[in-house]
Tab-separated table of C-alpha atoms in Angstrom:
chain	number	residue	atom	x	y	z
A	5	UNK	CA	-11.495	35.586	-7.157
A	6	UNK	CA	-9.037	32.804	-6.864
A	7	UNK	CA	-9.085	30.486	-3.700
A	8	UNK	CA	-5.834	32.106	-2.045
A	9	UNK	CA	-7.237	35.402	-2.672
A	10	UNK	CA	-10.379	34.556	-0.611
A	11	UNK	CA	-7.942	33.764	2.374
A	12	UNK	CA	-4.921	36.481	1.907
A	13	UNK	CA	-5.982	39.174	0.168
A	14	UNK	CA	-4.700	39.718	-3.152
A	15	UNK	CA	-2.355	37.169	-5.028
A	16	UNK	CA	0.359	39.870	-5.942
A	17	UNK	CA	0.506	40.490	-2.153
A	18	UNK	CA	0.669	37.278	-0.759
A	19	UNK	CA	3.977	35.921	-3.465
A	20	UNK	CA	6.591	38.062	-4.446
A	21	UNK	CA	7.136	38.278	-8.119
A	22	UNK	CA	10.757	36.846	-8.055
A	23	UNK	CA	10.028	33.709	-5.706
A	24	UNK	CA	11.371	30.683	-6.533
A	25	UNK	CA	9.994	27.475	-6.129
A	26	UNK	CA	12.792	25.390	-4.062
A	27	UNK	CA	13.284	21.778	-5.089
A	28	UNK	CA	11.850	19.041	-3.250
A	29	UNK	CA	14.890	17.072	-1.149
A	30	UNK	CA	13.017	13.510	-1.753
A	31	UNK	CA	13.175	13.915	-5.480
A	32	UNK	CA	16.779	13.486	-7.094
A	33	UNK	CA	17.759	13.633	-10.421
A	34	UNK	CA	15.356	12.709	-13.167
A	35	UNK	CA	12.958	12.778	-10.876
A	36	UNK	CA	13.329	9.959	-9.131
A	37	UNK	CA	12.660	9.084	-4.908
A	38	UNK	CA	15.776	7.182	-3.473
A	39	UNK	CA	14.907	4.834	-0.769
A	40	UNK	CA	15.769	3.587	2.938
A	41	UNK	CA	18.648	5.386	4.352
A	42	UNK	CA	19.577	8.129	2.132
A	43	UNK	CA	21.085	11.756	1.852
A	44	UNK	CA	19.404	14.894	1.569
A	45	UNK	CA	21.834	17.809	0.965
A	46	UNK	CA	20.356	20.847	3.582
A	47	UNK	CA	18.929	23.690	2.385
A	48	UNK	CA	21.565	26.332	1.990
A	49	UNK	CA	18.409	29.142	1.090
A	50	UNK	CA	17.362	32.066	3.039
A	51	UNK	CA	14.673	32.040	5.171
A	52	UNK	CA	12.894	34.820	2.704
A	53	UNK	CA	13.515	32.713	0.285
A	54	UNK	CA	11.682	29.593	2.136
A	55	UNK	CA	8.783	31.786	3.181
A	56	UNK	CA	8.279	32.496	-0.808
A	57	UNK	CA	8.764	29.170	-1.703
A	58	UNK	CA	6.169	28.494	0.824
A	59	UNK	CA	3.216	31.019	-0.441
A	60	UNK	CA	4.422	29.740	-4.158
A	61	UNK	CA	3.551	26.046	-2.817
A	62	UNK	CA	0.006	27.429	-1.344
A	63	UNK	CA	-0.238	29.213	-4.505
A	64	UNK	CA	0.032	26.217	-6.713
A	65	UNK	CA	-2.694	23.914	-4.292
A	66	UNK	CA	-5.227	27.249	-4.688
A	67	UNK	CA	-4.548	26.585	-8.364
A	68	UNK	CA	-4.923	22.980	-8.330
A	69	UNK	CA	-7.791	23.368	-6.092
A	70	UNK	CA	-9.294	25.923	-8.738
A	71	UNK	CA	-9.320	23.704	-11.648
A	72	UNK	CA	-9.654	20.275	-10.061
A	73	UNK	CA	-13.373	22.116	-9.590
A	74	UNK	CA	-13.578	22.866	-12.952
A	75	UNK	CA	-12.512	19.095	-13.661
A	76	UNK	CA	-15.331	17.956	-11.151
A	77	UNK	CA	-18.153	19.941	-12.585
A	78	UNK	CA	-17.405	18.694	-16.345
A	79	UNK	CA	-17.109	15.460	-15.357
A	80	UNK	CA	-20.349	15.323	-13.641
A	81	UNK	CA	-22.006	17.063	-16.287
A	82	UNK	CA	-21.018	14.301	-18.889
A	83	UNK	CA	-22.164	11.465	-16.153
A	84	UNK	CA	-25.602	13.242	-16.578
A	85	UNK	CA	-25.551	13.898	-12.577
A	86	UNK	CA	-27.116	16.652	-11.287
A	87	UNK	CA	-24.851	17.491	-7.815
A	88	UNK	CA	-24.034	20.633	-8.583
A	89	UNK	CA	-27.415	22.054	-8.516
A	90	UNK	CA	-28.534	19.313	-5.745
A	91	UNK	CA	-25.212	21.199	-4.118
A	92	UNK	CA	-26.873	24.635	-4.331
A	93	UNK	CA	-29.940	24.182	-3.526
A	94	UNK	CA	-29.061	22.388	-0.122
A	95	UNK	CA	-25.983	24.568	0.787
A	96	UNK	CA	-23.999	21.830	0.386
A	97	UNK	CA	-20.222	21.855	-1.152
A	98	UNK	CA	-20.261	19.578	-4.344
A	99	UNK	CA	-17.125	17.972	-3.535
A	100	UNK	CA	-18.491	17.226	-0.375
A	101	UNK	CA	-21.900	15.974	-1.567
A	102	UNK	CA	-20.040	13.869	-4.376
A	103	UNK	CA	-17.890	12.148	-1.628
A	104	UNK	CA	-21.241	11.816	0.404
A	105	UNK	CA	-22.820	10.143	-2.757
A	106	UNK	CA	-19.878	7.407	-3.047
A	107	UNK	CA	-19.729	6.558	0.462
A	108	UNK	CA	-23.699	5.735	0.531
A	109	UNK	CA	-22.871	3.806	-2.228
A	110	UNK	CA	-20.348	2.087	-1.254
A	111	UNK	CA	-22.233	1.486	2.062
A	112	UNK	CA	-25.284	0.148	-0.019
A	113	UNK	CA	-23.348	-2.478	-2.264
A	114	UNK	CA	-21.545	-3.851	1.282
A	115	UNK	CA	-25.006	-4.509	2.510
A	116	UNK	CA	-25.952	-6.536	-0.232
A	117	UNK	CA	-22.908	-8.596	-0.538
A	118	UNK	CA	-23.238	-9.106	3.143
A	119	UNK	CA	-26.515	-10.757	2.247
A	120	UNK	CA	-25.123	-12.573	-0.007
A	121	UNK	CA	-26.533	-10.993	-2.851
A	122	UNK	CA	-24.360	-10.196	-6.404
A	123	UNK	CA	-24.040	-6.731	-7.899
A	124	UNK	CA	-25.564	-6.250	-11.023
A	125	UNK	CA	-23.794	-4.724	-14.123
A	126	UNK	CA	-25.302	-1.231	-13.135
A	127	UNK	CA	-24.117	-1.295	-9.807
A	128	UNK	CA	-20.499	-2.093	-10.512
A	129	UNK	CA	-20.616	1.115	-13.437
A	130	UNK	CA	-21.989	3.424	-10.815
A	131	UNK	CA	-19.633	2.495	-8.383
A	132	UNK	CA	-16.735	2.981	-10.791
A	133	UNK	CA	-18.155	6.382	-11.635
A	134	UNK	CA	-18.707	7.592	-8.150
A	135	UNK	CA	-15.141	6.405	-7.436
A	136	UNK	CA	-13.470	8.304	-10.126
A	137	UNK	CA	-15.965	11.830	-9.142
A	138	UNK	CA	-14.954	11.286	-5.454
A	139	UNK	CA	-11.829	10.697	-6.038
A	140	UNK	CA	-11.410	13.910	-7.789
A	141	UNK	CA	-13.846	15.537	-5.187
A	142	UNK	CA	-11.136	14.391	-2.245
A	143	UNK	CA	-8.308	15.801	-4.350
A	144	UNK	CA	-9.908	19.390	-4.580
A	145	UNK	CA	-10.873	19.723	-0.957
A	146	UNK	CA	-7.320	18.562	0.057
A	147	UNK	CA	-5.706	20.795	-1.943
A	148	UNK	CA	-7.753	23.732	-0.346
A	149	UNK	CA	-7.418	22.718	2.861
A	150	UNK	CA	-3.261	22.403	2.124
A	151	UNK	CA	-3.602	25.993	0.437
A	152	UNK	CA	-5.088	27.841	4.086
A	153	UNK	CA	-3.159	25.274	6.297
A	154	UNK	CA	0.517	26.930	4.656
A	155	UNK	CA	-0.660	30.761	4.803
A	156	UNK	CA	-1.974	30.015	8.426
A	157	UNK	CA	1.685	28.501	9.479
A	158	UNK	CA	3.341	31.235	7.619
A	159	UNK	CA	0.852	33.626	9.787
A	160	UNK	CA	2.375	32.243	12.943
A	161	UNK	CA	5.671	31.052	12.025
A	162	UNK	CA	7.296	34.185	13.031
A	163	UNK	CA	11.145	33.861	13.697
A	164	UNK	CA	11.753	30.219	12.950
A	165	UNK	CA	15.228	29.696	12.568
A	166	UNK	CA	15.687	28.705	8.784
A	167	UNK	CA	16.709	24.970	9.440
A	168	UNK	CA	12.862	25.380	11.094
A	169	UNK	CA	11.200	26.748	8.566
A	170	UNK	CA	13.005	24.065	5.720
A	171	UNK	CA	11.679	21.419	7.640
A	172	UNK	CA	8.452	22.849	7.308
A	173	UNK	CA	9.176	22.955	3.720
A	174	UNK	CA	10.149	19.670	3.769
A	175	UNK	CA	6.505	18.896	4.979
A	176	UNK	CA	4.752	20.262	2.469
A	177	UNK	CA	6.716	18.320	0.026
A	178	UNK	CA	6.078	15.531	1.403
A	179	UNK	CA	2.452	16.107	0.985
A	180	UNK	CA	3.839	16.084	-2.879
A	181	UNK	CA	5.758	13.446	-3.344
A	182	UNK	CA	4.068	10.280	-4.689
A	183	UNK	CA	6.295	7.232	-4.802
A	184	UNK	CA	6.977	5.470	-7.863
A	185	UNK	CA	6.003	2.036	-6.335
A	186	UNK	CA	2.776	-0.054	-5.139
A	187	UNK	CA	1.011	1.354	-2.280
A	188	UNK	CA	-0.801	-1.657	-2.150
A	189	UNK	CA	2.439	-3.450	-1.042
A	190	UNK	CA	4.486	-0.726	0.437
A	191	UNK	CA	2.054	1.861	2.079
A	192	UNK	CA	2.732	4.785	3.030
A	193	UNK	CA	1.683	7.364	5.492
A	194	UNK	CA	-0.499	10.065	3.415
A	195	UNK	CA	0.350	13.773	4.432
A	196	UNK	CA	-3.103	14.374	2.386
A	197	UNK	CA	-5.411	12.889	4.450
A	198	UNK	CA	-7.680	15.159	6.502
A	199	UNK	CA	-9.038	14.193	9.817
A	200	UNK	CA	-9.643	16.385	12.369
A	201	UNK	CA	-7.190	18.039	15.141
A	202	UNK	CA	-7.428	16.396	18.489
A	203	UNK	CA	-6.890	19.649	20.370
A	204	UNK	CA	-9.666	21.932	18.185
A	205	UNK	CA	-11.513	19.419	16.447
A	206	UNK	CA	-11.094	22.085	13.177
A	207	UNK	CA	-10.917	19.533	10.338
A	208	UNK	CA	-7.222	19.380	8.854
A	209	UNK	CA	-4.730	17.486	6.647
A	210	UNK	CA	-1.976	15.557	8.013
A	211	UNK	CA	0.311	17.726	6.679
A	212	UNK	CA	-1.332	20.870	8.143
A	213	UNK	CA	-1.372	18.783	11.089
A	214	UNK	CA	2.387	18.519	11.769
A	215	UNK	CA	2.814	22.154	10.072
A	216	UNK	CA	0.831	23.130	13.230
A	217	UNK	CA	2.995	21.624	15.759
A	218	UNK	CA	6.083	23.112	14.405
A	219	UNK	CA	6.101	26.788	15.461
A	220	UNK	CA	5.820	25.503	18.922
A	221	UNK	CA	8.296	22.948	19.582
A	222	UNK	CA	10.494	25.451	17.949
A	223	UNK	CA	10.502	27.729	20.877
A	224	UNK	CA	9.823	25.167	23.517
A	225	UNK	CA	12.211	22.129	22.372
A	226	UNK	CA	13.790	23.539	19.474
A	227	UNK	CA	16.864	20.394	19.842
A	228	UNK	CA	13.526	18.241	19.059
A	229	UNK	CA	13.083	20.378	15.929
A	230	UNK	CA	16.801	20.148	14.721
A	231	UNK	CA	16.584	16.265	15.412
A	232	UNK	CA	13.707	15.854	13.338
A	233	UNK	CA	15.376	17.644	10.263
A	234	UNK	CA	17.902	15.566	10.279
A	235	UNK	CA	15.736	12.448	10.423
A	236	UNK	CA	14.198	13.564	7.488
A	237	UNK	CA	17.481	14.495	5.610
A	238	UNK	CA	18.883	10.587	6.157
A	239	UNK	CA	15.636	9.085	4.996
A	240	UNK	CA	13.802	8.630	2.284
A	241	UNK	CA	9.851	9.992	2.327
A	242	UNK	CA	8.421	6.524	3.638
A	243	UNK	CA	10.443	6.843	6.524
A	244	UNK	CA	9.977	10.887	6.592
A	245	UNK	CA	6.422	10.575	6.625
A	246	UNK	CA	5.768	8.403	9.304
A	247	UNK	CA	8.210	9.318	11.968
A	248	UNK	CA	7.844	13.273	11.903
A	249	UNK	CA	3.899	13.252	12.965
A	250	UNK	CA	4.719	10.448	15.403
A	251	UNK	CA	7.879	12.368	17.202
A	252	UNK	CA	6.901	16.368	16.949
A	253	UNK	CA	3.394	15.242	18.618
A	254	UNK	CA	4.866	13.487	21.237
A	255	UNK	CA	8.978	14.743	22.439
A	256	UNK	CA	9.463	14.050	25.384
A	257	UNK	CA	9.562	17.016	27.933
A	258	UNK	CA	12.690	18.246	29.152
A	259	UNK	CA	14.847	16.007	26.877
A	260	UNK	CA	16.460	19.357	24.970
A	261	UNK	CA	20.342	17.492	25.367
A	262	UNK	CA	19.456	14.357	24.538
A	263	UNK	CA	17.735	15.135	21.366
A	264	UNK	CA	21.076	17.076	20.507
A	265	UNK	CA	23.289	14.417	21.186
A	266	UNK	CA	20.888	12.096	19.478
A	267	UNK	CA	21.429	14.119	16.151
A	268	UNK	CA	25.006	12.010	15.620
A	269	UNK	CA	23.438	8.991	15.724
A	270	UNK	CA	20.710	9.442	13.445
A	271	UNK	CA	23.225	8.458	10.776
A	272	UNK	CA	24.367	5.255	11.269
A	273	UNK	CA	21.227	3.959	12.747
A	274	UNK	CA	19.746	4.859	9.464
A	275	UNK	CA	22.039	2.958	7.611
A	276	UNK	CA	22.040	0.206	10.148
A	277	UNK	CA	18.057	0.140	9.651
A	278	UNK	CA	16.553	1.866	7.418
A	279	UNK	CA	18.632	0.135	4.045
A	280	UNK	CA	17.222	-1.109	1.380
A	281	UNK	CA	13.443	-1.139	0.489
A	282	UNK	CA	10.153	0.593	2.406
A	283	UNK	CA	8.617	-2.375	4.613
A	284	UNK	CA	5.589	-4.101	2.901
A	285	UNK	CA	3.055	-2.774	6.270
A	286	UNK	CA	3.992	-0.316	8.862
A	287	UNK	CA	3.544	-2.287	11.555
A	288	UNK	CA	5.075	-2.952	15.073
A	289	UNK	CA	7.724	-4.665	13.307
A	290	UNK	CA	8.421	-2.822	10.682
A	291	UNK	CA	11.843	-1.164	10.469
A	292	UNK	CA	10.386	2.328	10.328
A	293	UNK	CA	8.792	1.767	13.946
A	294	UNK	CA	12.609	-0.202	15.320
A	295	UNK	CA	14.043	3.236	13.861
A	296	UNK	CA	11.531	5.615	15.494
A	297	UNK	CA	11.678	3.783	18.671
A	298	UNK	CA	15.500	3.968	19.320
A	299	UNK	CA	15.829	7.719	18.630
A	300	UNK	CA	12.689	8.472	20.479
A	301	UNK	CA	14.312	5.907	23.523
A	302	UNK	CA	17.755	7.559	22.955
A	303	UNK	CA	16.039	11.222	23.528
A	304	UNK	CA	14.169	10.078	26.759
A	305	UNK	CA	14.895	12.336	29.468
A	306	UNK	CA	16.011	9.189	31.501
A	307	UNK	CA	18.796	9.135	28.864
A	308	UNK	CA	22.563	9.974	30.074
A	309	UNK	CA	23.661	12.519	27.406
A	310	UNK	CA	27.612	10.965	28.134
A	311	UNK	CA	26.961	7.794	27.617
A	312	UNK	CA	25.036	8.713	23.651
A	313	UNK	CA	28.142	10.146	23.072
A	314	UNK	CA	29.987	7.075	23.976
A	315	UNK	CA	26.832	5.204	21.981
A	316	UNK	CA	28.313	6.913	18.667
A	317	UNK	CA	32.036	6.462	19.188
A	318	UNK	CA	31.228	2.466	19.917
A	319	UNK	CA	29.331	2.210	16.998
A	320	UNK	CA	32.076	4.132	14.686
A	321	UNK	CA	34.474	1.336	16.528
A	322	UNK	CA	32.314	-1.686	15.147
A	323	UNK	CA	31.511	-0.090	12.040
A	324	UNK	CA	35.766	0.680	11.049
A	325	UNK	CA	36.934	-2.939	13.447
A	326	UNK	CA	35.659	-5.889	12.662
A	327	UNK	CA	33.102	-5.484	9.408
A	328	UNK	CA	32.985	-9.337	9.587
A	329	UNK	CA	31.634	-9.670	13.008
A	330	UNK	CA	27.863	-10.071	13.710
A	331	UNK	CA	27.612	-7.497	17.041
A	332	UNK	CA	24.816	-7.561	19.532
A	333	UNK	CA	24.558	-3.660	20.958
A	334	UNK	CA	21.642	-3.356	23.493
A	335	UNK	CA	20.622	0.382	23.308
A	336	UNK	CA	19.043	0.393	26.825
A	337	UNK	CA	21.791	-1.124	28.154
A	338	UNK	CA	24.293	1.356	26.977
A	339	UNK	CA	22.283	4.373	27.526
A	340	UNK	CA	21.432	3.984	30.822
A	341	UNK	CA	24.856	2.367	32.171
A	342	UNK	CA	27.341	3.331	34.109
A	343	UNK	CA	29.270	5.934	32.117
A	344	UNK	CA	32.679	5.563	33.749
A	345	UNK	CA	32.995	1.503	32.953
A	346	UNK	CA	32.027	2.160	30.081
A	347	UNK	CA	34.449	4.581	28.673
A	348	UNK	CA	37.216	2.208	30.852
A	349	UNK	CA	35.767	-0.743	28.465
A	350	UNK	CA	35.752	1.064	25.171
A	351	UNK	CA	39.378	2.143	25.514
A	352	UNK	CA	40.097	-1.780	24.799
A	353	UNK	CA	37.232	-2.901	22.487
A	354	UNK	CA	39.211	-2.426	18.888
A	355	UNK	CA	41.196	-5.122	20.476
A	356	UNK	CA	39.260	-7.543	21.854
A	357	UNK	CA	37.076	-7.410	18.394
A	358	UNK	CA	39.680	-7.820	16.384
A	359	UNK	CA	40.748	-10.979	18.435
A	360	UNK	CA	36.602	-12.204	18.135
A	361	UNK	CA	37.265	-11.900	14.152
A	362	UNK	CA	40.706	-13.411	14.529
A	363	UNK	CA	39.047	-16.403	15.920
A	364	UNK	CA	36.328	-16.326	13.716
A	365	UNK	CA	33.553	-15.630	15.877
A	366	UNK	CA	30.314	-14.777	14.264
A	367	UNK	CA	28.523	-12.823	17.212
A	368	UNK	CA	29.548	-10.866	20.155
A	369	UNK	CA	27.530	-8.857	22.438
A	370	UNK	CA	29.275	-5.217	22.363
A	371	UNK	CA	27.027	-3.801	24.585
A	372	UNK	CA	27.681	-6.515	27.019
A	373	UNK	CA	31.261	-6.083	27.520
A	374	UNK	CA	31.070	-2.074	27.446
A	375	UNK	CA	28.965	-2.572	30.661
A	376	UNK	CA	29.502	-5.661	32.232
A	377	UNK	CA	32.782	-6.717	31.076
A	378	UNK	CA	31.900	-9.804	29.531
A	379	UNK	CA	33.339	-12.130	26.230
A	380	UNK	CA	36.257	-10.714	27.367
A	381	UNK	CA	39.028	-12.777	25.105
């Protein structure tokens, strides 16, 4: 009895026989990932047809689950190791023992170096071996883990709208999508992981994780839901990855209009940002965390929903006006202002920028004249 079967039921009755595995929106053509501030064409497909994408998706990790196993066992039977029967006989799960195994390993060797002692030959083989079997063991239990996490969703998912329910999609493929570049210089937030929940402390992955939080923000702040998919269809899976566990665990109550109005920015603050190539560490600094700071401060409830609005049409202004000129626009200052001045202000900046390029100014702070008035020429 397969994996999935254990959890559903029977295969035949969990995916339809015609489903169709949808194609994943961060890989393009050839297969590969376009990065910073991209375009993601939105799903067009039924929600029926989502859902069976879905089960195919859990489908394939039961699979993948099923023979990484098989993978595990032969490769621990030609290292001579005995963990499968050490497994039995103490109840144990042998891709749990085999990760157990490598971390007291690992755990040993640091307390030698720390002592300033060398590793011998031996040492360094069995670590390299335990690697490789935990690595492998870490694979299989993720993939079972992802296989229950997308049947549970789909359990409670209920009457997602279908924009919903293709985000969700989108989630899972992120959980799939492995970058063609160095981790070790651009990381990456790993939808693979498992941790446990903070509300249940039931261990998960961080892409069961998010999946969780979905079918609830979609009733309760479902603006926040159609804000976040089209986040994710401007970026590329760097940026997808770590601002949709950061935002859907934390919207801000009672901001449902400003995450709508919100939605016509995302655009050209991704280009604005999020160009070029993933940041080399995901820090404070980075220009995934600028990106998910301004929408999340542009959704705050303390937000006036007339004055985004006004946000967007300045920005078009400076974007079609002066291409030339290096402009300063504070988003706090804007968002918060006082809507009336400026509308009155915007009427009038096409031509005081073009007179700032005229004269060949290099800067000029936008958002200070919108509110205040100022570098009026």
């Amino acid at each position: 009895m397969s994996f999935l079967s254990r959890i559903t039921g029977k295969v035949q009755d969990v995916v339809p026989q015609k489903a169709e595995k949808l194609a994943n929106r961060f890989i393009g053509d050839g297969g590969f990932q376009t990065m910073g501030a991209t375009f993601h064409a939105p799903r067009t497909n039924t929600t029926e047809e989502i859902i069976s994408s879905l089960k195919l998706l859990a489908q394939e990790q039961a699979d993948k689950a099923e023979q990484g196993r098989k993978n595990l066992l032969k490769m621990l039977e030609e290292e001579d190791l005995d963990f499968a029967r050490q497994a039995r006989d103490s109840g144990q799960d042998v891709a749990e023992l085999t990760i157990q195994r490598q971390n007291a390993c690992v755990a040993g060797l640091n307390d030698i170096l720390r002592r300033g002692g060398t590793l011998t030959k031996a040492q360094q083989i069995e670590y390299e071996t335990l690697t490789r079997l935990s690595n492998v063991a870490s694979s299989v239990m993720a993939s079972e883990l992802k296989a229950k996490e997308i049947i549970e969703f789909l359990k409670v998912a209920g009457d997602m709208p279908q924009r919903h329910l293709s985000l969700a999609h989108d989630v899972v493929d992120l959980s799939n999508t492995h970058a063609m570049i160095n981790h070790d210089i651009f990381p990456t937030v790993n939808y693979n992981d498992i941790g446990q929940a903070k509300s249940t402390g039931k261990r998960t992955t961080l892409m069961g994780y998010v999946l969780n939080l979905l079918p609830g923000l979609s009733k309760s702040n479902p603006k926040a839901i159609d804000l976040a998919e089209t986040v994710v269809s401007h970026s590329d899976d760097t940026n997808a990855k770590f601002f949709l566990q950061r935002f859907v665990d934390n919207f801000p109550v009672g901001a449902e209009k400003q995450a709508e109005v919100t939605e016509a920015l995302v655009e050209p603050l991704a280009k604005s940002i999020l160009k070029g190539m993933p940041s080399m560490d995901l820090g404070p600094r980075s220009k995934e965390q600028t990106f998910f700071n301004q929408i999340r401060h542009l959704c705050s409830e303390d937000s006036k929903p007339e004055n985004l609005k006004l946000l967007k049409q300045t920005l078009d202004t400076v974007d079609s006006v002066a291409p030339k000129v290096d402009t300063d626009i504070n988003l706090d200052d804007i968002r918060l202002g006082d809507t009336a001045k400026i509308q009155e202000n915007l009427e009038v900046l096409p031509q005081v920028l073009e007179n700032a390029e005229a004269q060949g100014l290099r800067t000029f702070d936008v958002s200070g004249f919108l509110t205040k008035n100022v570098n009026l020429i």
